[in-house]
Amino acid sequence: MSDTPRRFMNQYPEESQEPVPIERYTSKDYFEREREAVFRRKWLNVGNTLQAQNPGDYFVVDLEILDTSLLIIHGKDGKIRAFHNMCSHRGAPVAWDKQGSCKGYLACRFHGWVYDLTGKLVQVSDAENFPSVKAEENGLTEVHCDVWKNFIFINMASTPEETLAEHLAPISDDIGRFDFNGFTPAFSYRIDENVNWKTLQEAQLEGWHLPYLHEKTLARAVKIDGRQYRHAGIELHGLHGVLGSPPPDSHELPPTAALASQFGTGTMQAFGTKAESDSDSYNFRGSFDFWHIFPNFFVGLLDGLYFTFNIWPVAVDRSIWEINGYYPPVKTAGELFALEYSKVSLRDPMMEDCYTHELISSRLKSGAKKHIHFQDEEILARHLGSGVDTCVKEHFSNHQRPA
C-alpha cells in the first residue's frame, strides 16, 4: 500500500478538494431535487433474479421515494418485467404478498380483475357494467426493466436517458468477471434509520473508519500494525466506483471464527484473505472489493461469497438500508454453523454503523457547522455527493423547478 500523500486526489484532480455544504444533507428542497433528478431518472436495482427464478414467480418492492409499489414478475417467456402494483379498476394492489408464485395469472383481491404475466387485463368481473372499460387499454402500467448478471434494475423515467447497458458500461466488463453463479440467498437485514441517504452511503464508501469505529469487530480483519489504514485501491468509473480493503499484516481469527472456518468461508475469514485470480477471472483490488453502482446500490465481492446493499431514501432524514448475503448452498450442519456465524459477524459492525449514522444526522441538523470535510481516503464518498450534485444541476438547468 502506498503512503504517498493525496494519491487519489492527484489521480482524480476533477474531484473538488473543498469542504462540502451540510445543506445537501439537511435541506428538504435539495432532497426533492434529488428525488426528481436522480431517483426518477437513473437505473435502480430492485432485486435479484434468485427472488423469481421460475415463470410465475414474483416479488413486490415498495419504493417510498417514488410513491409507488412495484410488481416484479417472471414471465412464461423467461422475461423479467416490472409493473406498478396497482389494479386499473380502483388502484388496489394486484399482488398483496411480498413474494409468491402464480400459475399464469394474478387477480386483484378487491374486485377480482385478472391480469396475465405480461400485465394484460384478461378478465373484468361484471364486465357488462363497465361499458367504458377496454381491456387492451387497462393493463398494468409497465415500468422500464432490464437485467444485468443476476441483478434486476428499473427506470421510472417515461423515456430513460440511457439504457442499462450504457449506465453500467464503465464497470460492467470489470465486475462482470466475477462469477455470480452457484450462490443462493443466505440472509437479509432491513434497517430503518433516521439519517440522510448520502450520510448512510458515505459511511460505506470508505474503510478509513474501520480501525476506529469497528475496533473490536471488522478491524481485526484489516489490521495494519503501526500504520494508518490505507485502501488497497480506489477507482472512480463515471458515476460509479470501487474500493478495495487491504489484506491484514496478520490475521488471527477469534476462536469461534476459527472453528467456523473449518466448515465454510465466512465474512471475517474472507476479509482477511485475498483471492488469487487468473487473466479471465475477476481481479481483486484487495481482500474485499466494494463496488458502488450509482446512485444507491452496492455489491461487495469476497473470496467465495458476495453481498449487496440497497440504500433507499424515504425523507431528508430517513433511509432504509437493505442488506442481502449470497453464499454457496448449505449442505451440512457444519456449513450452516459457518453461515450463521458469518451472518452475525457482519450484523455487529452494521449495528455500530447504524448508531453512528443517526448520531451524525442529529448533529448536522443543529446548524452548528456549515460544512463537512473529506480526506484523500474518502474520495469515493466525495464522489457520490459530486455525482448527485451534477445530476441535480444538469436536470434543473434544463427543466423548470418543481413547485
Tab-separated table of C-alpha atoms in Angstrom:
chain	number	residue	atom	x	y	z
A	1	MET	CA	0.000	0.000	0.000
A	2	SER	CA	1.230	3.431	-0.882
A	3	ASP	CA	1.759	6.163	1.721
A	4	THR	CA	2.010	8.833	-0.982
A	5	PRO	CA	0.095	11.909	0.243
A	6	ARG	CA	-3.108	12.687	-1.655
A	7	ARG	CA	-2.574	9.784	-4.064
A	8	PHE	CA	-6.267	9.602	-5.039
A	9	MET	CA	-6.739	13.364	-5.161
A	10	ASN	CA	-3.801	13.540	-7.552
A	11	GLN	CA	-5.215	10.676	-9.627
A	12	TYR	CA	-8.638	12.319	-9.883
A	13	PRO	CA	-7.996	16.088	-9.935
A	14	GLU	CA	-11.502	16.707	-11.296
A	15	GLU	CA	-12.874	15.923	-7.840
A	16	SER	CA	-13.078	19.032	-5.688
A	17	GLN	CA	-10.985	19.209	-2.526
A	18	GLU	CA	-13.194	21.860	-0.942
A	19	PRO	CA	-15.472	21.416	2.107
A	20	VAL	CA	-18.975	20.107	1.352
A	21	PRO	CA	-22.014	22.151	2.438
A	22	ILE	CA	-24.117	20.465	5.124
A	23	GLU	CA	-27.242	21.830	3.416
A	24	ARG	CA	-27.007	18.880	0.979
A	25	TYR	CA	-27.873	16.580	3.887
A	26	THR	CA	-30.492	18.677	5.677
A	27	SER	CA	-32.365	20.693	3.053
A	28	LYS	CA	-35.838	19.395	2.181
A	29	ASP	CA	-35.700	21.386	-1.037
A	30	TYR	CA	-32.451	19.708	-2.094
A	31	PHE	CA	-33.913	16.301	-1.190
A	32	GLU	CA	-36.859	16.928	-3.525
A	33	ARG	CA	-34.427	17.847	-6.272
A	34	GLU	CA	-32.553	14.567	-5.712
A	35	ARG	CA	-35.825	12.658	-5.928
A	36	GLU	CA	-36.593	14.210	-9.295
A	37	ALA	CA	-33.134	14.376	-10.868
A	38	VAL	CA	-31.714	11.079	-9.603
A	39	PHE	CA	-34.311	8.574	-8.468
A	40	ARG	CA	-36.866	9.326	-11.185
A	41	ARG	CA	-34.164	9.293	-13.878
A	42	LYS	CA	-31.480	6.710	-13.100
A	43	TRP	CA	-31.480	2.921	-13.245
A	44	LEU	CA	-32.191	1.491	-9.783
A	45	ASN	CA	-31.525	-2.048	-8.608
A	46	VAL	CA	-34.664	-3.583	-7.116
A	47	GLY	CA	-33.649	-7.188	-6.628
A	48	ASN	CA	-32.002	-10.376	-7.791
A	49	THR	CA	-33.267	-12.972	-10.252
A	50	LEU	CA	-32.892	-15.526	-7.451
A	51	GLN	CA	-36.039	-13.949	-5.971
A	52	ALA	CA	-38.068	-15.008	-9.029
A	53	GLN	CA	-36.302	-17.962	-10.579
A	54	ASN	CA	-39.217	-19.637	-12.357
A	55	PRO	CA	-42.051	-18.471	-14.627
A	56	GLY	CA	-44.880	-17.212	-12.440
A	57	ASP	CA	-42.598	-16.217	-9.557
A	58	TYR	CA	-42.950	-12.630	-8.415
A	59	PHE	CA	-41.987	-10.224	-5.656
A	60	VAL	CA	-43.045	-6.741	-4.605
A	61	VAL	CA	-40.773	-3.751	-3.994
A	62	ASP	CA	-42.101	-0.720	-2.131
A	63	LEU	CA	-40.410	2.477	-3.310
A	64	GLU	CA	-41.472	5.197	-0.890
A	65	ILE	CA	-39.064	7.653	-2.501
A	66	LEU	CA	-41.148	7.369	-5.687
A	67	ASP	CA	-44.563	6.977	-4.026
A	68	THR	CA	-45.193	3.591	-5.578
A	69	SER	CA	-45.002	-0.161	-5.179
A	70	LEU	CA	-43.626	-2.331	-7.981
A	71	LEU	CA	-44.524	-5.870	-9.001
A	72	ILE	CA	-41.539	-7.749	-10.435
A	73	ILE	CA	-42.640	-10.900	-12.240
A	74	HIS	CA	-41.002	-13.709	-14.217
A	75	GLY	CA	-42.972	-14.299	-17.437
A	76	LYS	CA	-43.631	-17.560	-19.227
A	77	ASP	CA	-41.297	-16.330	-21.966
A	78	GLY	CA	-38.456	-16.072	-19.421
A	79	LYS	CA	-38.516	-12.281	-19.356
A	80	ILE	CA	-38.482	-10.331	-16.098
A	81	ARG	CA	-40.976	-7.463	-16.151
A	82	ALA	CA	-41.851	-4.676	-13.734
A	83	PHE	CA	-45.250	-3.042	-13.226
A	84	HIS	CA	-46.818	-0.610	-10.827
A	85	ASN	CA	-48.517	-2.902	-8.319
A	86	MET	CA	-51.831	-1.180	-8.922
A	87	CYS	CA	-55.084	-2.500	-10.341
A	88	SER	CA	-56.601	-0.405	-13.147
A	89	HIS	CA	-60.037	-0.596	-11.510
A	90	ARG	CA	-59.608	1.470	-8.335
A	91	GLY	CA	-55.902	1.314	-7.524
A	92	ALA	CA	-55.749	-1.619	-5.113
A	93	PRO	CA	-52.595	-3.779	-5.102
A	94	VAL	CA	-52.671	-6.679	-7.534
A	95	ALA	CA	-50.128	-8.653	-5.513
A	96	TRP	CA	-50.686	-8.359	-1.764
A	97	ASP	CA	-47.920	-10.742	-0.687
A	98	LYS	CA	-44.285	-9.621	-0.693
A	99	GLN	CA	-43.258	-12.700	-2.663
A	100	GLY	CA	-45.053	-15.597	-4.284
A	101	SER	CA	-45.770	-17.667	-7.357
A	102	CYS	CA	-48.773	-17.990	-9.643
A	103	LYS	CA	-49.792	-20.275	-12.499
A	104	GLY	CA	-50.009	-17.508	-15.049
A	105	TYR	CA	-52.483	-15.011	-13.656
A	106	LEU	CA	-52.864	-12.584	-10.762
A	107	ALA	CA	-56.294	-11.463	-9.557
A	108	CYS	CA	-56.937	-8.304	-7.553
A	109	ARG	CA	-58.409	-9.280	-4.181
A	110	PHE	CA	-60.611	-6.174	-4.070
A	111	HIS	CA	-62.943	-6.901	-7.009
A	112	GLY	CA	-61.339	-9.759	-8.930
A	113	TRP	CA	-59.893	-8.134	-12.061
A	114	VAL	CA	-57.376	-10.586	-13.552
A	115	TYR	CA	-54.029	-9.916	-15.257
A	116	ASP	CA	-51.609	-12.258	-17.006
A	117	LEU	CA	-47.815	-12.319	-16.579
A	118	THR	CA	-47.328	-9.708	-19.318
A	119	GLY	CA	-49.600	-7.264	-17.474
A	120	LYS	CA	-52.517	-7.707	-19.859
A	121	LEU	CA	-56.011	-7.334	-18.381
A	122	VAL	CA	-57.704	-10.643	-19.263
A	123	GLN	CA	-60.856	-10.583	-17.153
A	124	VAL	CA	-63.099	-7.825	-15.831
A	125	SER	CA	-65.577	-9.018	-13.225
A	126	ASP	CA	-69.163	-7.951	-14.021
A	127	ALA	CA	-67.845	-6.664	-17.344
A	128	GLU	CA	-71.244	-5.700	-18.771
A	129	ASN	CA	-71.466	-2.973	-16.125
A	130	PHE	CA	-68.195	-1.368	-17.240
A	131	PRO	CA	-69.246	-0.034	-20.667
A	132	SER	CA	-66.308	2.393	-20.911
A	133	VAL	CA	-63.572	-0.118	-19.970
A	134	LYS	CA	-61.489	-1.503	-22.809
A	135	ALA	CA	-59.286	-4.373	-21.650
A	136	GLU	CA	-56.498	-3.531	-24.102
A	137	GLU	CA	-56.229	-0.032	-22.585
A	138	ASN	CA	-56.296	-1.055	-18.920
A	139	GLY	CA	-53.480	-3.471	-18.353
A	140	LEU	CA	-50.938	-2.995	-15.598
A	141	THR	CA	-48.723	0.063	-16.028
A	142	GLU	CA	-45.302	-1.212	-17.060
A	143	VAL	CA	-42.003	0.226	-15.856
A	144	HIS	CA	-38.741	0.022	-17.792
A	145	CYS	CA	-36.943	-3.094	-16.558
A	146	ASP	CA	-33.716	-4.844	-17.508
A	147	VAL	CA	-31.395	-7.484	-16.049
A	148	TRP	CA	-27.612	-7.498	-15.788
A	149	LYS	CA	-25.985	-10.649	-14.458
A	150	ASN	CA	-28.379	-11.639	-11.646
A	151	PHE	CA	-29.395	-8.063	-10.847
A	152	ILE	CA	-32.782	-6.578	-11.768
A	153	PHE	CA	-32.941	-2.845	-12.494
A	154	ILE	CA	-35.833	-0.499	-13.202
A	155	ASN	CA	-36.025	3.045	-14.546
A	156	MET	CA	-39.003	5.260	-13.733
A	157	ALA	CA	-38.490	7.825	-16.492
A	158	SER	CA	-41.038	7.806	-19.298
A	159	THR	CA	-38.073	7.599	-21.659
A	160	PRO	CA	-34.766	6.685	-19.980
A	161	GLU	CA	-31.868	8.942	-20.843
A	162	GLU	CA	-29.702	5.836	-21.366
A	163	THR	CA	-30.031	2.064	-21.459
A	164	LEU	CA	-28.994	-0.078	-18.510
A	165	ALA	CA	-26.035	-1.303	-20.545
A	166	GLU	CA	-24.943	2.297	-21.119
A	167	HIS	CA	-25.411	3.146	-17.437
A	168	LEU	CA	-23.222	0.217	-16.368
A	169	ALA	CA	-20.712	0.447	-19.220
A	170	PRO	CA	-17.882	1.974	-17.119
A	171	ILE	CA	-17.865	-1.058	-14.792
A	172	SER	CA	-19.765	-3.937	-16.423
A	173	ASP	CA	-16.766	-5.634	-18.055
A	174	ASP	CA	-14.743	-5.470	-14.851
A	175	ILE	CA	-17.259	-6.529	-12.227
A	176	GLY	CA	-18.808	-8.906	-14.745
A	177	ARG	CA	-15.751	-11.140	-14.481
A	178	PHE	CA	-16.914	-12.210	-11.035
A	179	ASP	CA	-18.804	-15.496	-11.265
A	180	PHE	CA	-22.199	-14.851	-9.653
A	181	ASN	CA	-23.427	-18.370	-10.399
A	182	GLY	CA	-23.778	-21.049	-7.763
A	183	PHE	CA	-24.837	-18.772	-4.914
A	184	THR	CA	-28.115	-18.699	-3.031
A	185	PRO	CA	-29.749	-16.057	-0.792
A	186	ALA	CA	-28.368	-16.718	2.677
A	187	PHE	CA	-29.669	-13.889	4.855
A	188	SER	CA	-31.091	-10.394	4.760
A	189	TYR	CA	-31.421	-7.410	7.061
A	190	ARG	CA	-33.634	-4.353	6.728
A	191	ILE	CA	-32.774	-1.314	8.819
A	192	ASP	CA	-34.924	1.812	9.122
A	193	GLU	CA	-32.623	4.711	10.067
A	194	ASN	CA	-33.119	8.371	10.921
A	195	VAL	CA	-30.397	9.548	8.571
A	196	ASN	CA	-29.962	11.176	5.178
A	197	TRP	CA	-29.309	8.564	2.492
A	198	LYS	CA	-25.961	10.103	1.483
A	199	THR	CA	-24.628	10.123	5.045
A	200	LEU	CA	-25.504	6.430	5.265
A	201	GLN	CA	-23.833	5.638	1.937
A	202	GLU	CA	-20.732	7.705	2.585
A	203	ALA	CA	-20.007	5.595	5.666
A	204	GLN	CA	-19.860	2.570	3.348
A	205	LEU	CA	-17.736	4.331	0.747
A	206	GLU	CA	-14.578	4.426	2.832
A	207	GLY	CA	-12.810	1.916	5.039
A	208	TRP	CA	-10.754	4.521	6.852
A	209	HIS	CA	-13.114	4.314	9.841
A	210	LEU	CA	-12.659	0.553	10.327
A	211	PRO	CA	-9.766	0.697	12.835
A	212	TYR	CA	-11.695	3.266	14.879
A	213	LEU	CA	-15.426	2.502	14.836
A	214	HIS	CA	-15.019	-1.246	14.295
A	215	GLU	CA	-12.031	-1.718	16.566
A	216	LYS	CA	-13.409	-4.921	18.120
A	217	THR	CA	-15.132	-6.344	15.025
A	218	LEU	CA	-14.054	-5.819	11.398
A	219	ALA	CA	-10.798	-4.081	12.347
A	220	ARG	CA	-9.348	-7.490	13.245
A	221	ALA	CA	-9.599	-8.491	9.586
A	222	VAL	CA	-7.838	-5.378	8.226
A	223	LYS	CA	-5.246	-4.899	10.960
A	224	ILE	CA	-2.283	-2.827	9.787
A	225	ASP	CA	0.335	-2.871	12.516
A	226	GLY	CA	1.732	0.544	13.422
A	227	ARG	CA	0.456	2.352	10.316
A	228	GLN	CA	-2.547	4.347	9.187
A	229	TYR	CA	-5.241	2.419	7.333
A	230	ARG	CA	-4.832	2.773	3.584
A	231	HIS	CA	-7.114	1.301	0.951
A	232	ALA	CA	-5.578	-1.237	-1.391
A	233	GLY	CA	-7.107	0.831	-4.169
A	234	ILE	CA	-9.877	3.269	-5.032
A	235	GLU	CA	-11.135	3.761	-8.580
A	236	LEU	CA	-13.735	6.142	-9.988
A	237	HIS	CA	-15.609	4.988	-13.094
A	238	GLY	CA	-18.078	7.553	-14.346
A	239	LEU	CA	-20.682	7.934	-11.602
A	240	HIS	CA	-19.663	4.586	-10.104
A	241	GLY	CA	-16.616	3.461	-8.155
A	242	VAL	CA	-14.872	0.712	-6.229
A	243	LEU	CA	-12.669	0.483	-3.177
A	244	GLY	CA	-10.509	-2.417	-2.099
A	245	SER	CA	-9.746	-3.234	1.538
A	246	PRO	CA	-6.171	-4.353	2.153
A	247	PRO	CA	-5.369	-7.819	3.464
A	248	PRO	CA	-4.054	-7.520	7.034
A	249	ASP	CA	-0.417	-7.797	8.091
A	250	SER	CA	-1.533	-10.687	10.284
A	251	HIS	CA	-4.894	-12.349	10.662
A	252	GLU	CA	-5.515	-14.367	13.795
A	253	LEU	CA	-9.142	-15.413	13.907
A	254	PRO	CA	-11.090	-15.328	17.181
A	255	PRO	CA	-11.767	-18.859	18.475
A	256	THR	CA	-15.370	-19.044	17.239
A	257	ALA	CA	-14.406	-17.729	13.808
A	258	ALA	CA	-11.556	-20.224	13.631
A	259	LEU	CA	-13.998	-23.028	14.391
A	260	ALA	CA	-16.491	-21.758	11.794
A	261	SER	CA	-13.740	-21.508	9.166
A	262	GLN	CA	-13.226	-25.269	9.383
A	263	PHE	CA	-16.650	-25.752	7.784
A	264	GLY	CA	-17.011	-22.890	5.333
A	265	THR	CA	-15.957	-19.412	4.272
A	266	GLY	CA	-17.446	-16.567	6.287
A	267	THR	CA	-17.270	-12.810	6.339
A	268	MET	CA	-14.402	-12.478	8.797
A	269	GLN	CA	-12.277	-15.098	7.067
A	270	ALA	CA	-12.939	-13.660	3.606
A	271	PHE	CA	-11.971	-10.162	4.725
A	272	GLY	CA	-8.602	-11.482	5.791
A	273	THR	CA	-7.524	-13.208	2.581
A	274	LYS	CA	-7.030	-12.073	-0.984
A	275	ALA	CA	-8.231	-14.422	-3.701
A	276	GLU	CA	-5.806	-15.398	-6.413
A	277	SER	CA	-7.088	-14.800	-9.928
A	278	ASP	CA	-6.129	-15.608	-13.476
A	279	SER	CA	-6.412	-13.370	-16.510
A	280	ASP	CA	-10.006	-14.398	-17.254
A	281	SER	CA	-11.460	-14.137	-13.755
A	282	TYR	CA	-12.258	-11.191	-11.532
A	283	ASN	CA	-9.203	-9.236	-10.381
A	284	PHE	CA	-9.478	-8.343	-6.697
A	285	ARG	CA	-8.019	-4.983	-5.656
A	286	GLY	CA	-7.856	-6.123	-2.044
A	287	SER	CA	-9.146	-8.911	0.150
A	288	PHE	CA	-12.572	-7.315	-0.209
A	289	ASP	CA	-13.803	-5.150	-3.089
A	290	PHE	CA	-16.824	-2.932	-2.621
A	291	TRP	CA	-18.484	-1.609	-5.764
A	292	HIS	CA	-20.816	1.372	-5.723
A	293	ILE	CA	-23.294	1.436	-8.601
A	294	PHE	CA	-24.815	4.899	-8.717
A	295	PRO	CA	-26.989	6.027	-7.127
A	296	ASN	CA	-27.762	3.620	-4.265
A	297	PHE	CA	-26.630	0.035	-4.993
A	298	PHE	CA	-23.535	-1.713	-3.625
A	299	VAL	CA	-22.009	-5.087	-4.448
A	300	GLY	CA	-19.404	-6.450	-2.033
A	301	LEU	CA	-17.171	-9.147	-3.530
A	302	LEU	CA	-15.179	-11.533	-1.349
A	303	ASP	CA	-13.465	-14.852	-1.891
A	304	GLY	CA	-16.319	-17.352	-2.024
A	305	LEU	CA	-19.320	-15.097	-1.371
A	306	TYR	CA	-20.880	-11.720	-2.127
A	307	PHE	CA	-23.396	-9.379	-0.555
A	308	THR	CA	-25.384	-6.339	-1.623
A	309	PHE	CA	-26.651	-3.113	-0.102
A	310	ASN	CA	-29.640	-1.123	-1.316
A	311	ILE	CA	-29.952	2.243	0.418
A	312	TRP	CA	-33.332	3.880	-0.168
A	313	PRO	CA	-34.150	7.489	0.721
A	314	VAL	CA	-37.527	7.961	2.404
A	315	ALA	CA	-37.239	11.539	3.673
A	316	VAL	CA	-34.429	14.033	4.005
A	317	ASP	CA	-33.580	12.488	7.386
A	318	ARG	CA	-34.795	8.916	6.980
A	319	SER	CA	-33.472	5.974	4.935
A	320	ILE	CA	-33.941	2.220	4.546
A	321	TRP	CA	-30.808	0.060	4.431
A	322	GLU	CA	-31.320	-3.387	2.889
A	323	ILE	CA	-28.511	-5.937	3.268
A	324	ASN	CA	-28.526	-9.274	1.419
A	325	GLY	CA	-25.912	-12.009	1.636
A	326	TYR	CA	-25.330	-14.637	-1.065
A	327	TYR	CA	-23.386	-17.803	-0.193
A	328	PRO	CA	-22.914	-21.284	-1.643
A	329	PRO	CA	-25.825	-23.600	-0.789
A	330	VAL	CA	-25.576	-25.137	2.677
A	331	LYS	CA	-25.295	-28.941	2.620
A	332	THR	CA	-24.116	-29.879	6.116
A	333	ALA	CA	-24.665	-28.836	9.719
A	334	GLY	CA	-21.112	-27.527	9.838
A	335	GLU	CA	-21.708	-25.306	6.807
A	336	LEU	CA	-24.877	-23.994	8.439
A	337	PHE	CA	-22.890	-23.103	11.561
A	338	ALA	CA	-20.290	-21.288	9.431
A	339	LEU	CA	-23.041	-19.379	7.639
A	340	GLU	CA	-24.771	-18.341	10.860
A	341	TYR	CA	-21.502	-17.154	12.347
A	342	SER	CA	-20.785	-15.183	9.188
A	343	LYS	CA	-24.237	-13.637	9.391
A	344	VAL	CA	-23.779	-12.287	12.902
A	345	SER	CA	-20.175	-11.238	12.272
A	346	LEU	CA	-21.493	-8.921	9.554
A	347	ARG	CA	-24.504	-7.834	11.630
A	348	ASP	CA	-22.488	-6.498	14.564
A	349	PRO	CA	-20.419	-3.915	12.636
A	350	MET	CA	-23.583	-2.901	10.775
A	351	MET	CA	-25.153	-2.044	14.141
A	352	GLU	CA	-22.101	0.024	15.032
A	353	ASP	CA	-22.582	1.855	11.738
A	354	CYS	CA	-26.303	2.468	12.290
A	355	TYR	CA	-25.817	4.028	15.691
A	356	THR	CA	-23.139	6.331	14.306
A	357	HIS	CA	-25.181	7.331	11.235
A	358	GLU	CA	-28.043	8.587	13.389
A	359	LEU	CA	-25.706	10.469	15.706
A	360	ILE	CA	-24.183	12.249	12.709
A	361	SER	CA	-27.595	13.093	11.265
A	362	SER	CA	-28.809	14.643	14.510
A	363	ARG	CA	-25.678	16.799	14.761
A	364	LEU	CA	-25.804	18.002	11.167
A	365	LYS	CA	-29.309	19.377	11.734
A	366	SER	CA	-28.119	21.525	14.638
A	367	GLY	CA	-26.708	24.209	12.351
A	368	ALA	CA	-23.520	24.359	14.438
A	369	LYS	CA	-21.387	23.636	11.358
A	370	LYS	CA	-21.905	24.716	7.767
A	371	HIS	CA	-19.559	22.219	6.076
A	372	ILE	CA	-18.044	18.760	6.413
A	373	HIS	CA	-14.678	17.583	5.094
A	374	PHE	CA	-13.402	14.590	3.129
A	375	GLN	CA	-9.784	13.499	3.031
A	376	ASP	CA	-7.920	11.533	0.369
A	377	GLU	CA	-9.027	8.064	1.510
A	378	GLU	CA	-12.637	9.325	1.459
A	379	ILE	CA	-12.629	10.371	-2.193
A	380	LEU	CA	-15.268	7.795	-3.156
A	381	ALA	CA	-17.603	9.269	-0.522
A	382	ARG	CA	-16.998	12.717	-2.013
A	383	HIS	CA	-17.579	11.259	-5.493
A	384	LEU	CA	-21.124	10.200	-4.536
A	385	GLY	CA	-22.086	13.733	-3.493
A	386	SER	CA	-20.473	15.343	-6.524
A	387	GLY	CA	-22.313	12.904	-8.797
A	388	VAL	CA	-25.647	13.672	-7.174
A	389	ASP	CA	-24.999	17.415	-7.335
A	390	THR	CA	-24.078	17.174	-11.019
A	391	CYS	CA	-27.328	15.327	-11.769
A	392	VAL	CA	-29.355	17.899	-9.856
A	393	LYS	CA	-27.723	20.872	-11.555
A	394	GLU	CA	-27.929	19.371	-15.047
A	395	HIS	CA	-31.572	18.385	-14.693
A	396	PHE	CA	-32.797	21.681	-13.295
A	397	SER	CA	-30.796	23.730	-15.745
A	398	ASN	CA	-32.867	22.028	-18.475
A	399	HIS	CA	-36.210	21.742	-16.690
A	400	GLN	CA	-38.422	24.017	-14.725
A	401	ARG	CA	-38.000	23.683	-10.982
A	402	PRO	CA	-40.895	21.674	-9.465
A	403	ALA	CA	-43.476	23.626	-7.484
